[in-house]
mmCIF file of C-alpha atoms in Angstrom:
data_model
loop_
_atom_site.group_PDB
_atom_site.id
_atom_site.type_symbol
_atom_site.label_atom_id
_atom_site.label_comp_id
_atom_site.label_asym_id
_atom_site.label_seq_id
_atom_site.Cartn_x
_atom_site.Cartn_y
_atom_site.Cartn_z
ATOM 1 C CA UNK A 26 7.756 6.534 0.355
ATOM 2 C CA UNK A 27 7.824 5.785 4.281
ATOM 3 C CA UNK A 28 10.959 3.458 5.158
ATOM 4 C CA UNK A 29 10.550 0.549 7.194
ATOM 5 C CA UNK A 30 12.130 -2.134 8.494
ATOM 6 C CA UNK A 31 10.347 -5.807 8.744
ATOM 7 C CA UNK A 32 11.559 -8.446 10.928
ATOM 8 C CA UNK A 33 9.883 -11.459 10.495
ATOM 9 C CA UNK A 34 9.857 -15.319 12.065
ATOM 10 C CA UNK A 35 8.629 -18.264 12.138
ATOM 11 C CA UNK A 36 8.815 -21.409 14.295
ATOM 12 C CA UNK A 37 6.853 -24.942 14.491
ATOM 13 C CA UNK A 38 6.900 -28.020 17.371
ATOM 14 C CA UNK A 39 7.491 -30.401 15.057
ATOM 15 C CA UNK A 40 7.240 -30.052 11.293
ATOM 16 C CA UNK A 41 4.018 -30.327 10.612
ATOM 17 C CA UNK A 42 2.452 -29.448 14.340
ATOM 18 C CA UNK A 43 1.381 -26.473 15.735
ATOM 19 C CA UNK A 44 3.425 -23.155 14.751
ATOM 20 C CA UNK A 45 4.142 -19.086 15.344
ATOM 21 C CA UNK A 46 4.570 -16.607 13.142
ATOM 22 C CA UNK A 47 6.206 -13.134 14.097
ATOM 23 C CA UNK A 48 6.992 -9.945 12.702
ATOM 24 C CA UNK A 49 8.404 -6.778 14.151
ATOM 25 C CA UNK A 50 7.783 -3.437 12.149
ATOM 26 C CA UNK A 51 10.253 -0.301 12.588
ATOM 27 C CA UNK A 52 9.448 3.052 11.270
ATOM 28 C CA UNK A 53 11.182 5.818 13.093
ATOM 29 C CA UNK A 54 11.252 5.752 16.319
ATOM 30 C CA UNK A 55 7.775 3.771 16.274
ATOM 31 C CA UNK A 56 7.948 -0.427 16.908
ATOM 32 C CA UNK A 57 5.112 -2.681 16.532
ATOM 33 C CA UNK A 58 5.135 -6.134 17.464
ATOM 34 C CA UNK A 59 2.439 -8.376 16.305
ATOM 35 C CA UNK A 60 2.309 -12.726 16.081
ATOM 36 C CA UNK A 61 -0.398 -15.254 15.401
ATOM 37 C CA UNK A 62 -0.547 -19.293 15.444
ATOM 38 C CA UNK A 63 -1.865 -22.182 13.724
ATOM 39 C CA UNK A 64 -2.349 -25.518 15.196
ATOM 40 C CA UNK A 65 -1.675 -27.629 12.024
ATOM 41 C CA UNK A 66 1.267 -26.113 9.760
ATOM 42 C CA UNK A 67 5.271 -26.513 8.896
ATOM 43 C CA UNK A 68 7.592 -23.836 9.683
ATOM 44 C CA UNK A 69 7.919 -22.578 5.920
ATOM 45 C CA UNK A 70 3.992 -21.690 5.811
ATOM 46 C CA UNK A 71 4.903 -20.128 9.414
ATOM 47 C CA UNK A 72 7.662 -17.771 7.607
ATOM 48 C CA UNK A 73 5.733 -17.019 4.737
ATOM 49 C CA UNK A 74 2.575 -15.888 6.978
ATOM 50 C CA UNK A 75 5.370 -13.898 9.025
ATOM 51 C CA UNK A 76 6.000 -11.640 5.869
ATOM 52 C CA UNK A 77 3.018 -11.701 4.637
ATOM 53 C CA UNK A 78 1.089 -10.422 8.197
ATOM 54 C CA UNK A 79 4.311 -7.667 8.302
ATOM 55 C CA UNK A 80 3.337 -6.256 4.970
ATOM 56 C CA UNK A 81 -0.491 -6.108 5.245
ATOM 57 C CA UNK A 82 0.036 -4.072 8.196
ATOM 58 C CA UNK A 83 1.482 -1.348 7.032
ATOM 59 C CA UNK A 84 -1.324 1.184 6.143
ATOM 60 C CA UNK A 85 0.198 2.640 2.857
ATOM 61 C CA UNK A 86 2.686 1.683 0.128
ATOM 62 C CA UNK A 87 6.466 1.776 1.828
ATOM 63 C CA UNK A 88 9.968 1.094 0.895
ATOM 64 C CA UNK A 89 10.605 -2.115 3.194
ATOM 65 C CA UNK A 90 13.458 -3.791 4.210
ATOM 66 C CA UNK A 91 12.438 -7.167 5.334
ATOM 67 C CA UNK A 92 15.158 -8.976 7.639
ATOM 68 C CA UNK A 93 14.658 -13.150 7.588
ATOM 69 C CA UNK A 94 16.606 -15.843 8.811
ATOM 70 C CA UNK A 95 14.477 -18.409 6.283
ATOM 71 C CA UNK A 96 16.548 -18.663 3.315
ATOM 72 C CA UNK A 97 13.413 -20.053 1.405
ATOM 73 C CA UNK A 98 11.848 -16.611 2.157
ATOM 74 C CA UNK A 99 14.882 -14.789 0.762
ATOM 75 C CA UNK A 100 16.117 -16.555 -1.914
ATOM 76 C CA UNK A 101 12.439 -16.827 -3.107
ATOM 77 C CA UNK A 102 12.787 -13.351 -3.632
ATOM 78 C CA UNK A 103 16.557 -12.187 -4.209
ATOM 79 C CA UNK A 104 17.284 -15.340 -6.388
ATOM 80 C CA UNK A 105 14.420 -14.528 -8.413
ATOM 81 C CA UNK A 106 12.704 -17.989 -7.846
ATOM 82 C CA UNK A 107 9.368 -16.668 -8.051
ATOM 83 C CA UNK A 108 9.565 -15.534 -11.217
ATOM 84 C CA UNK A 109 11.078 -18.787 -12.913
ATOM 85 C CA UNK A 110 7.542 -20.388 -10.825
ATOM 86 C CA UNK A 111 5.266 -18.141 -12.904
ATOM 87 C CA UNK A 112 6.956 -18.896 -15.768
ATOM 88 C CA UNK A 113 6.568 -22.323 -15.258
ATOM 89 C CA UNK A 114 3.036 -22.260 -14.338
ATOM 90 C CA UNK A 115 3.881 -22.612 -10.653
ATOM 91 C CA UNK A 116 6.500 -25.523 -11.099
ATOM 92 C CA UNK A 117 9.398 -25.696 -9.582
ATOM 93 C CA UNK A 118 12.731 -26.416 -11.939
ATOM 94 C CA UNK A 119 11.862 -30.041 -10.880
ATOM 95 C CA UNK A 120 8.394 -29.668 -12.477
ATOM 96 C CA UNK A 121 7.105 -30.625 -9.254
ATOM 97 C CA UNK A 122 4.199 -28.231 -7.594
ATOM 98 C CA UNK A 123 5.821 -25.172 -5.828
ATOM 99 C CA UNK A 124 4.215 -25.743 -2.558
ATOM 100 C CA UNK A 125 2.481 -23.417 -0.413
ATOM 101 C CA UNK A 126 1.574 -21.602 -3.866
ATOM 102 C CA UNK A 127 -1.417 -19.556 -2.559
ATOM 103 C CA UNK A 128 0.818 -18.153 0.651
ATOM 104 C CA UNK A 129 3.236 -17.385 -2.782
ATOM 105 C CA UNK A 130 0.311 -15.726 -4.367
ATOM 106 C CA UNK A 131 -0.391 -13.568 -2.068
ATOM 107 C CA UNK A 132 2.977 -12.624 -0.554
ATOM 108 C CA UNK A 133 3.859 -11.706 -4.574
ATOM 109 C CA UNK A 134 0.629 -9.501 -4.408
ATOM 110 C CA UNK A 135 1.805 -7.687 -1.161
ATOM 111 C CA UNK A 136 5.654 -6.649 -2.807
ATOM 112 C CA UNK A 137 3.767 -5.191 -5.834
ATOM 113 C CA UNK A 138 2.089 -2.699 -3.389
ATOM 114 C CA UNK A 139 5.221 -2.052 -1.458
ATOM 115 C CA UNK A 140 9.221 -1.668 -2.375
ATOM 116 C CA UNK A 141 10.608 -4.573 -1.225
ATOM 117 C CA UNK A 142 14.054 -6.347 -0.376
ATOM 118 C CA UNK A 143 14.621 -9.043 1.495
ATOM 119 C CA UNK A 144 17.505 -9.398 3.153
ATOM 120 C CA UNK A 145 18.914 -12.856 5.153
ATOM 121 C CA UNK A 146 20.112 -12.937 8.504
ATOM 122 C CA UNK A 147 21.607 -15.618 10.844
ATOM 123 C CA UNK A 148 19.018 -16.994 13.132
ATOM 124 C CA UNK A 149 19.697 -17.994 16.697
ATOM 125 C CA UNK A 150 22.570 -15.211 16.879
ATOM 126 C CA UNK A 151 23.415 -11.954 18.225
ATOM 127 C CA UNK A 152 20.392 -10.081 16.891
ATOM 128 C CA UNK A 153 17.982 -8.423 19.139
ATOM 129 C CA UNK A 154 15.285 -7.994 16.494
ATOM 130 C CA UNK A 155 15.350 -11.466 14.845
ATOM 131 C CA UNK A 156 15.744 -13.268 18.747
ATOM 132 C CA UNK A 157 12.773 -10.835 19.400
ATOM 133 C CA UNK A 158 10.940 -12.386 16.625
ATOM 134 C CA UNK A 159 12.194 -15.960 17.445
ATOM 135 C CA UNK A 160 10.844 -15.629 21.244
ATOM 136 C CA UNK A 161 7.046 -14.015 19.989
ATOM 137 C CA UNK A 162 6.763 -16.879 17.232
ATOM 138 C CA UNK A 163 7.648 -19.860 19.640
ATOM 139 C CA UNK A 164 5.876 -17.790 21.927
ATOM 140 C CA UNK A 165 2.633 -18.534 19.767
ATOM 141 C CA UNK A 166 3.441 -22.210 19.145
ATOM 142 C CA UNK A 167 3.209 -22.962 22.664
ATOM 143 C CA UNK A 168 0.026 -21.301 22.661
ATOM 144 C CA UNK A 169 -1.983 -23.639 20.157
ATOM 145 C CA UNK A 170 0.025 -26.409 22.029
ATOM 146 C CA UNK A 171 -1.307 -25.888 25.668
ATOM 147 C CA UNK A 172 -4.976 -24.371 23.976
ATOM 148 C CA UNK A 173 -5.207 -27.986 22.429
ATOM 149 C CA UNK A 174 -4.235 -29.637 25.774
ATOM 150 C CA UNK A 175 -7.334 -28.002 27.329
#
């Protein structure tokens, strides 16, 4: 399997308002940047959609790294919270509704077609590729801001 190396980010003007989601892909020597926006969301659903964008494009099953500063991302993942939410019929160990289940869903979906691990980094720091992602997802926010002031 390919290696590759996800960045992913997501920001939001106020929490709900409008948001960015970002994700940098590395394979090689190769670097693709790609980044969307809503104008209602929260900046979880925006770091979800970050991974979840990353993943569907790659064109073939890969081993992925994918680099996050969202600890709900991560620990979703490497603390094995999804699994204890299928298990409990999507419930969290609250027994309250796991929110943003279908984003869940389908982000689950993606990491059975691909090798992945997540692995957290510190936002707002020294590194290029998650400041890269930062700037294209706040990037985005501003654009659903000033396309709704039109």
């Amino acid at each position: 399997m390919d290696k590759v190396i996800l960045y992913t980010d997501g920001a939001c003007s106020g929490n709900p308002g409008p948001g960015g989601w970002a994700a940098l892909l590395m394979y090689g020597d190769k670097k693709k940047e790609i980044s969307g926006g809503s104008k209602e969301t929260t900046n979880n659903i925006m770091e979800i959609m970050a991974v979840i964008e990353g993943l569907k494009a790659l064109k073939r099953p890969c081993n992925v790294e994918v680099y996050s500063d969202s600890s709900y991302v991560v620990n979703t993942f490497e603390e094995g919270w999804i699994h204890n939410w299928q298990m409990n019929n999507w419930r969290t160990a609250g027994k309250k509704p796991v929110k943003n289940k279908e984003l869940w869903e389908e982000l689950w979906e993606l990491t059975q077609t691909h090798k992945v691990k997540f692995i957290k980094v510190k936002g707002h720091s020294d590194n290029e590729f998650n400041n890269r992602c930062d700037e294209l997802a706040r990037a985005e926010a501003e654009k659903v801001i000033i396309a709704a002031e039109k």
